[in-house]
Tab-separated table of C-alpha atoms and ligand atoms in Angstrom:
chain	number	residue	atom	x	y	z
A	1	UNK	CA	21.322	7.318	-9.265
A	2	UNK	CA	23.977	5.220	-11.077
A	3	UNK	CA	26.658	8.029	-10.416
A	4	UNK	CA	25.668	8.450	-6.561
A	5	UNK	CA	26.115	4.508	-5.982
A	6	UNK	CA	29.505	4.210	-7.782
A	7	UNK	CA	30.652	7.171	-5.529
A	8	UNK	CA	29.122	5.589	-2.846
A	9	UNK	CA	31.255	2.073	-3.278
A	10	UNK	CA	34.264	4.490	-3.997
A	11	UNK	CA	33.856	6.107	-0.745
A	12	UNK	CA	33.199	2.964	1.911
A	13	UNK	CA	35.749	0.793	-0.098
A	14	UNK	CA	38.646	1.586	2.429
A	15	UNK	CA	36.340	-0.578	4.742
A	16	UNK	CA	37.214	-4.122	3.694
A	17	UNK	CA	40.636	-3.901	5.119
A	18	UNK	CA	38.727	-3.719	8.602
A	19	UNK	CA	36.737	-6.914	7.492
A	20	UNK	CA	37.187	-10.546	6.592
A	21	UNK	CA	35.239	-13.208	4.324
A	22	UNK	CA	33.762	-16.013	5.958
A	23	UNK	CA	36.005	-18.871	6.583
A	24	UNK	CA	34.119	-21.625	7.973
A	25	UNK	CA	33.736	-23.546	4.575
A	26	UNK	CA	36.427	-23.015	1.505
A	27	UNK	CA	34.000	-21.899	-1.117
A	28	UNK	CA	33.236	-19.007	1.206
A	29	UNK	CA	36.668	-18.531	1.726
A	30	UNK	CA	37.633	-18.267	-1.991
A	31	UNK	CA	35.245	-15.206	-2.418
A	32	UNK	CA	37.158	-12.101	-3.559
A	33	UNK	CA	36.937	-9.974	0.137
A	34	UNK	CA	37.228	-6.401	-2.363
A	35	UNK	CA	34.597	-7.087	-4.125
A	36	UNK	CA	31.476	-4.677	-3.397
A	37	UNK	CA	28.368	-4.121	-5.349
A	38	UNK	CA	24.349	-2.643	-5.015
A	39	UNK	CA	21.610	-2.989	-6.847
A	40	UNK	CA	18.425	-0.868	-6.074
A	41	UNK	CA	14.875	-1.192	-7.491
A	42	UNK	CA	12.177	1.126	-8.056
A	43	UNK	CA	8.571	1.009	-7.458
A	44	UNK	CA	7.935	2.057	-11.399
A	45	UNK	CA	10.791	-0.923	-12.023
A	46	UNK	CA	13.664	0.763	-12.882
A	47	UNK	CA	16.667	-0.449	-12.089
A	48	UNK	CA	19.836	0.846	-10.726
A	49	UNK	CA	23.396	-1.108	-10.370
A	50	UNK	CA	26.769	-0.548	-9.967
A	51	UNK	CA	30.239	-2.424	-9.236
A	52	UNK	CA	30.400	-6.163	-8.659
A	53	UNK	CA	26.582	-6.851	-9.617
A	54	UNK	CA	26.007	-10.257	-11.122
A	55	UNK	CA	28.210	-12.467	-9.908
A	56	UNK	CA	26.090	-15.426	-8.053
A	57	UNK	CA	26.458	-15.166	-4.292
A	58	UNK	CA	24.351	-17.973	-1.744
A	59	UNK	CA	22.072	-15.957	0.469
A	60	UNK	CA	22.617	-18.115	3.505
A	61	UNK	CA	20.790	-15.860	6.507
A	62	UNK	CA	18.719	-13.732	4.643
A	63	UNK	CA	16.600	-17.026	3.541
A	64	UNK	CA	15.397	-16.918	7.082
A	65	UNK	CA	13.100	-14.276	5.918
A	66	UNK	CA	11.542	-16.264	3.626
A	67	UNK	CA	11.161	-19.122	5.914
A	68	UNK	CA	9.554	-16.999	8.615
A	69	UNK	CA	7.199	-16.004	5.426
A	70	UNK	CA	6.373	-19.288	4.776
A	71	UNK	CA	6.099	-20.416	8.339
A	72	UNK	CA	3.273	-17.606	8.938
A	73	UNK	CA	1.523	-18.535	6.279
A	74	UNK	CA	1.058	-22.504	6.594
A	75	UNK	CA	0.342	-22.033	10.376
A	76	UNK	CA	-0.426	-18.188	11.369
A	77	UNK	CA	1.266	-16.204	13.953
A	78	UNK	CA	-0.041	-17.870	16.778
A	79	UNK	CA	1.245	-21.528	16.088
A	80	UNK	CA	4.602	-19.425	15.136
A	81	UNK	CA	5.370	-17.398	17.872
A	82	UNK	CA	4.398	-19.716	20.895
A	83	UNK	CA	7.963	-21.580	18.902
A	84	UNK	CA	9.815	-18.652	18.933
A	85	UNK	CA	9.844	-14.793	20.251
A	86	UNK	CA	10.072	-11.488	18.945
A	87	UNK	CA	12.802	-10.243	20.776
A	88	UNK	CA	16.265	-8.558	19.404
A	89	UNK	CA	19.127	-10.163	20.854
A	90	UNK	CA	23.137	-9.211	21.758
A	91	UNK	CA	24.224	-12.498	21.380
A	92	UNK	CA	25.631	-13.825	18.183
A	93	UNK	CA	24.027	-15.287	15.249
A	94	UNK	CA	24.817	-18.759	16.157
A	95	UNK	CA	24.532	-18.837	19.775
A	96	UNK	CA	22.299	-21.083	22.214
A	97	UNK	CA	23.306	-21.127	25.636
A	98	UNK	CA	20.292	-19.114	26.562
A	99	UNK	CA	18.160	-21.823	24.998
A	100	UNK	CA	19.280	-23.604	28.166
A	101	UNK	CA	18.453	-22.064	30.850
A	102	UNK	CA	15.376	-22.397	32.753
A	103	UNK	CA	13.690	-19.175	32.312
A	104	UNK	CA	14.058	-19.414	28.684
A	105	UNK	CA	11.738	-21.302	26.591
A	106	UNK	CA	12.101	-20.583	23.293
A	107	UNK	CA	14.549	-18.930	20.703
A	108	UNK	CA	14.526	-14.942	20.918
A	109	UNK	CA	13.702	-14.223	17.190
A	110	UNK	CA	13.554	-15.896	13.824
A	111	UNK	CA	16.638	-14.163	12.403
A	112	UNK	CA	19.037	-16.055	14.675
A	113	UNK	CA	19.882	-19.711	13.861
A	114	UNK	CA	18.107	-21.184	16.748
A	115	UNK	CA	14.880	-19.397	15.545
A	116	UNK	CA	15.034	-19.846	12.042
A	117	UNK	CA	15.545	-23.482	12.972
A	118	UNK	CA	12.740	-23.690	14.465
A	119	UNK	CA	10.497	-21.415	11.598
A	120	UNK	CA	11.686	-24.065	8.805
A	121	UNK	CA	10.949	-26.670	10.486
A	122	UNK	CA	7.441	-24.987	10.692
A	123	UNK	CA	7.237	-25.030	6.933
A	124	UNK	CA	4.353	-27.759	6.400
A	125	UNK	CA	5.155	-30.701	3.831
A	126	UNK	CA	8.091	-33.485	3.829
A	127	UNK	CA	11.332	-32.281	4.129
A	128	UNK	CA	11.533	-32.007	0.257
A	129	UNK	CA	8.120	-30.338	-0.271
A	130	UNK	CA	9.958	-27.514	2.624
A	131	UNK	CA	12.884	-26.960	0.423
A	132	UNK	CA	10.638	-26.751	-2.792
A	133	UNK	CA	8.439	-24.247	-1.335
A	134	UNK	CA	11.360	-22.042	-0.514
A	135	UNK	CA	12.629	-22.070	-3.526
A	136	UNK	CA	9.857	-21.977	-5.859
A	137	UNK	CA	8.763	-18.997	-3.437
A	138	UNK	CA	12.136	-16.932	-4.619
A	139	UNK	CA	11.784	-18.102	-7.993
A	140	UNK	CA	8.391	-16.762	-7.812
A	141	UNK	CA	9.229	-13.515	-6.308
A	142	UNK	CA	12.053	-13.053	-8.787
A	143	UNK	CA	10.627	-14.192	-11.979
A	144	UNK	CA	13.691	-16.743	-12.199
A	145	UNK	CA	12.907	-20.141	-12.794
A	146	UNK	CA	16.798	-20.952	-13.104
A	147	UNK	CA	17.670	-19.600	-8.978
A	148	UNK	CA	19.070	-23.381	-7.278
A	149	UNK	CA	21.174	-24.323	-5.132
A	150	UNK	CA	24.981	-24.408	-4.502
A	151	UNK	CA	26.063	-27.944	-4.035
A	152	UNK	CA	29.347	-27.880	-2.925
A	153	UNK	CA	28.393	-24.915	-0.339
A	154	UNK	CA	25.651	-27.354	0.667
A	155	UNK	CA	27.753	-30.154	1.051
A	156	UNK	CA	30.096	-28.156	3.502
A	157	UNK	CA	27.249	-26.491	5.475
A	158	UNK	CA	26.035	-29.916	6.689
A	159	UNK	CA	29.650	-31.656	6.718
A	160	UNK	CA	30.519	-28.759	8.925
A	161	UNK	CA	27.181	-27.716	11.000
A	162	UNK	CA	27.476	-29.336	14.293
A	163	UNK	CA	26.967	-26.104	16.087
A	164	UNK	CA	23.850	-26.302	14.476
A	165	UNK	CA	23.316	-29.456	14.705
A	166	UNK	CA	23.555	-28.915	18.957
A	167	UNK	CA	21.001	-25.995	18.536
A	168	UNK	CA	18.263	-28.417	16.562
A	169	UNK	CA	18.875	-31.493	19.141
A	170	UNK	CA	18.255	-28.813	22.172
A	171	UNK	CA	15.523	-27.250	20.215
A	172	UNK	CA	13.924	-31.147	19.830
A	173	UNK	CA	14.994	-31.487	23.621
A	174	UNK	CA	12.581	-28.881	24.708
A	175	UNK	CA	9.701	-29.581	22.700
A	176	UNK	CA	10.553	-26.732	19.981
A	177	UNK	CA	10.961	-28.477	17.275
A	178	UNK	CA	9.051	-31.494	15.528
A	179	UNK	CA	10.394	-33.975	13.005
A	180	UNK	CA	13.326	-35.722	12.176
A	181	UNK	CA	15.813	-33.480	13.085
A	182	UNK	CA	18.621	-34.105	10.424
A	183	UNK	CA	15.901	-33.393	7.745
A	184	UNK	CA	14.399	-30.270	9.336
A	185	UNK	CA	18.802	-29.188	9.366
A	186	UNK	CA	18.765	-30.448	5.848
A	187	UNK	CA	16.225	-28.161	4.711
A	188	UNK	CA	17.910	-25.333	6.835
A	189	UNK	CA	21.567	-26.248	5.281
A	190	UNK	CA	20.084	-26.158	1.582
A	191	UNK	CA	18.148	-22.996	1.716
A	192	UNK	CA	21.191	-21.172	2.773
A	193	UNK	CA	22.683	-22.539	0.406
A	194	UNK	CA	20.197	-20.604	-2.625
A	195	UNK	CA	22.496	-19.002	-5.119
A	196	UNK	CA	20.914	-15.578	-7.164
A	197	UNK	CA	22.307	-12.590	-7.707
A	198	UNK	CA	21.996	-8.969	-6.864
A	199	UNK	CA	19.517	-8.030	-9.181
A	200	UNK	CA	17.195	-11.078	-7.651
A	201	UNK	CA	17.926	-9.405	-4.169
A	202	UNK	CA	16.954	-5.951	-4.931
A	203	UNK	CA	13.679	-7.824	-6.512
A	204	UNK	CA	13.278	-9.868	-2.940
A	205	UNK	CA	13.599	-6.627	-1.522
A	206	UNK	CA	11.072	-4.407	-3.773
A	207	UNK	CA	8.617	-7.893	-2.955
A	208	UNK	CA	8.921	-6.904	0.693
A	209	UNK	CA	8.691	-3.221	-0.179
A	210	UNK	CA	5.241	-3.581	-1.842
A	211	UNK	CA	3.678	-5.837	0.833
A	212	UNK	CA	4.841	-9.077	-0.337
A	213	UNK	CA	3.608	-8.674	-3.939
A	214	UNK	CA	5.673	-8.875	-6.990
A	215	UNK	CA	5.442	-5.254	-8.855
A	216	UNK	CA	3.455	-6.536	-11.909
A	217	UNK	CA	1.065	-8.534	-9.133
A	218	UNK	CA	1.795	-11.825	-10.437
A	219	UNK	CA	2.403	-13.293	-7.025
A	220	UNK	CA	1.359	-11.951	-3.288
A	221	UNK	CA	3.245	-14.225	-0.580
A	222	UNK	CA	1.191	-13.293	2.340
A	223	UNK	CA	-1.311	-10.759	3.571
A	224	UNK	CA	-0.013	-7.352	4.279
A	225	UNK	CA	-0.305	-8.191	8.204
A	226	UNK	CA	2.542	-10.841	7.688
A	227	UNK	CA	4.353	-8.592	5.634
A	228	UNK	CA	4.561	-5.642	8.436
A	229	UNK	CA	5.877	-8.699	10.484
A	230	UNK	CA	8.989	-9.030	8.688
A	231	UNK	CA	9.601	-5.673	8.220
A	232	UNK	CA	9.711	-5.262	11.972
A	233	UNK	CA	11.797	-8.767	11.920
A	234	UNK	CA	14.127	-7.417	10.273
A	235	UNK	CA	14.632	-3.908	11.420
A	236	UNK	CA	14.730	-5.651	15.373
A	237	UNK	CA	16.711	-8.253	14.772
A	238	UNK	CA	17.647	-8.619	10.756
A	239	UNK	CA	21.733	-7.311	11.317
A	240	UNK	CA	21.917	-9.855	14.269
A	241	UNK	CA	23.420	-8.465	17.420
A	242	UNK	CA	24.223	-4.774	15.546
A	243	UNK	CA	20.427	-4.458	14.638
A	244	UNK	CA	19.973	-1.617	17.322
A	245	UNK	CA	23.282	0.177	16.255
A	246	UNK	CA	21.974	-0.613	12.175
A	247	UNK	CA	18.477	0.798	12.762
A	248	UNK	CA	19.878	4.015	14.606
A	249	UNK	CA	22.154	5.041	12.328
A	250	UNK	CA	20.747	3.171	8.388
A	251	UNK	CA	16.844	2.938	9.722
A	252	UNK	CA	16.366	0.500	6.549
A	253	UNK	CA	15.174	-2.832	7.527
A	254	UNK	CA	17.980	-4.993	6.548
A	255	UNK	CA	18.801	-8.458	6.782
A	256	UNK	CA	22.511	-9.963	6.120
A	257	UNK	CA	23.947	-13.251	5.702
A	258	UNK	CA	27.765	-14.759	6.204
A	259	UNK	CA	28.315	-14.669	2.698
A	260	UNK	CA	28.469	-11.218	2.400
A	261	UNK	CA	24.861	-10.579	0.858
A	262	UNK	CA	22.371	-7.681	2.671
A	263	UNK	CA	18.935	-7.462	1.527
A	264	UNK	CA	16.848	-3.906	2.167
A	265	UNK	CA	13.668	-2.753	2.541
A	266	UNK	CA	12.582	1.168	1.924
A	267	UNK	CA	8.537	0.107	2.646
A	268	UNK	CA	6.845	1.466	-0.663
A	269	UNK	CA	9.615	2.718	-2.078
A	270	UNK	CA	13.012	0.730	-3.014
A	271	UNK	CA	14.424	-2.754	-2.999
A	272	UNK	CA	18.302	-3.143	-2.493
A	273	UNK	CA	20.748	-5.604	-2.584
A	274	UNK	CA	23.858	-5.336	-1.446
A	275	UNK	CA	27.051	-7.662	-2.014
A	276	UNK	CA	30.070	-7.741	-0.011
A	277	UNK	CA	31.781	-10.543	1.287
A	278	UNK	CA	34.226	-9.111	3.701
A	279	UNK	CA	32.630	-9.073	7.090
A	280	UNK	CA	32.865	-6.701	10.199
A	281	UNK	CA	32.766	-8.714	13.483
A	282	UNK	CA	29.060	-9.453	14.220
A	283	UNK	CA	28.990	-10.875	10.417
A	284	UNK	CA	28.003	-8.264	8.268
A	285	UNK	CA	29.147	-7.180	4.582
A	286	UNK	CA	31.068	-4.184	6.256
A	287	UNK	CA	30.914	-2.114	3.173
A	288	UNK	CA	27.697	-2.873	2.710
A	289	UNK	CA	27.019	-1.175	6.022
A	290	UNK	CA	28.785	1.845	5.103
A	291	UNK	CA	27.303	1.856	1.674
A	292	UNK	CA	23.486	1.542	3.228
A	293	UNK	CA	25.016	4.406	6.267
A	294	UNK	CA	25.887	6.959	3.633
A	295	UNK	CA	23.006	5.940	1.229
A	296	UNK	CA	20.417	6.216	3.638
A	297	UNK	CA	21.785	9.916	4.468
A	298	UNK	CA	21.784	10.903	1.147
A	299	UNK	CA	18.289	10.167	-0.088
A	300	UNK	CA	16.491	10.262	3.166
A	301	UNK	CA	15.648	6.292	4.043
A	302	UNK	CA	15.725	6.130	7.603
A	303	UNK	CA	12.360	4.939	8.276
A	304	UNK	CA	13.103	6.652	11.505
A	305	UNK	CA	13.828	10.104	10.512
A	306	UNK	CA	12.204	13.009	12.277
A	307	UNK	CA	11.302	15.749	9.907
A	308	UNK	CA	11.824	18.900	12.305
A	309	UNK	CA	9.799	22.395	12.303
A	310	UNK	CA	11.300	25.115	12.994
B	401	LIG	N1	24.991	-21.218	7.055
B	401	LIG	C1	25.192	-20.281	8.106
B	401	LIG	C2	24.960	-20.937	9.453
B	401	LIG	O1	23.893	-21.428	9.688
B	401	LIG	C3	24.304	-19.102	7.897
B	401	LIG	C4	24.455	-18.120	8.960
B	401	LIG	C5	24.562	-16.708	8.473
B	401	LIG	O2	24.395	-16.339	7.315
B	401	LIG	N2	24.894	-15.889	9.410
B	401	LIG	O3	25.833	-20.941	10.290
């Protein structure tokens, strides 16, 4: 396994010329746009790595998962998706204009900012007691009490998230949202803003894998319901507006953030993580794609795959 994912970096690592790190804040900006790593668990725990592995990345989108977790459990799917749909989208990740028109009345998924807005803001507690609980949750799932957050990155993210900012107001506008909105973006700013590594992604993943229960059973985040929620989540709508494209041609449910990081899902069978900071043009590690493209091929992970007769 080790060999096949070295080859496999070798082979897609033409790719980041095509792509481009995230500019929006420096400390995004500084990260090295060649540098490409994976990191895939087992359901017996082994544990396979290779290229740019532990250096500490923030997981900015892909905490929307957990927040749509959380979200489902403190107020069931009901209460959650009368807030926000269930719908794929082709607009980008940080888009709301559709929020505004007339027929719409709610965000299409939880995977887009709008929606994942909304799902924190769904987390029950103070504004604090949010944050803690998505945190504790991935320190939990990860068996790392010492995953926090990046200060400086969340320092930027709310110095520089008035696009967001215009999302939550409208979202508050039309009944959507609840709270004080600044603390409902505060929460949202920190928790992309979580810093781990690969080898906690690939263990976020294999939780998700195994029906939101940690391999040695030490901690089950939801029912298994919930957890065939956010597989779906993610396969429909994880790779924002290439998450058709993604699931016809990986079929892993997948779900990236702007800082490079993708975190997979092979249901019962492997959790991956996937580090790449140069980004194609819907905001996706672009080698990463590739990587998951060839890797999925290889060992036979499409969800989708047909198994002909002949
Ligand atoms: N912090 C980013 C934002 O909200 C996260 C988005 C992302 O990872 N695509 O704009």
């Amino acid at each position: 396994m080790n060999k096949l994912l070295e080859r496999l970096i070798e082979k897609n690592r033409y790719l980041v010329q095509y792509g481009q790190v995230a500019s929006y804040i420096p400390k995004l900006k500084s990260a090295n746009p060649e540098d490409i790593g994976i990191c895939i668990l087992d359901m017996e725990g082994n544990i396979y790595c290779s290229g740019v592995y532990n250096k500490k990345f923030t997981i900015q989108s892909i905490s929307k998962v957990i927040a749509l977790m959380l979200a489902l459990v403190d107020n069931g799917e009901e209460e959650v998706f009368t807030r926000v749909g269930l719908e794929s989208t082709d607009e980008p990740f940080n888009s709301f204009y559709k929020l505004d028109l007339s027929l719409e009345n709610k965000p299409a998924n939880p995977m887009i900012n709008s929606g994942a807005i909304v799902t924190t803001s769904l987390i029950r507690g103070s504004y604090e007691e949010k944050f803690n609980k998505i945190l504790n949750t991935i320190r939990k799932i990860t068996n790392n009490n010492n995953i926090g957050y990046n200060k400086e990155v969340y320092e930027s993210e709310k110095e520089t998230g008035d696009r967001n900012r215009a999302i939550a107001y409208l979202l508050k506008n039309k009944g959507l949202l609840e709270g004080d909105v600044e603390e409902v973006l505060d929460v949202y700013f920190k928790q992309c803003s979580i810093e781990l590594d690969l080898i906690d992604l690939a263990k976020i993943g294999l939780f998700l894998a195994n029906g939101c229960k940690t391999l040695d059973g030490s901690y089950q985040g939801c029912n298994t319901e919930i957890a065939t929620i956010l597989i779906a989540v993610m396969t429909t709508c994880g790779m924002y507006d290439f998450s058709g494209e993604f699931a016809a041609r990986v079929g892993i449910p997948s779900k990236s953030g702007v800082s490079g990081g993708i975190l997979s899902v092979v249901p019962n069978k492997y959790g991956i993580g996937i580090y790449g900071p140069a980004l194609d043009d819907h905001g996706n590690s672009i080698a990463g794609f590739g990587i998951l493209k060839d890797l999925s091929n290889e060992l036979g992970l499409n969800i989708f795959k047909i198994c002909g007769r002949n």
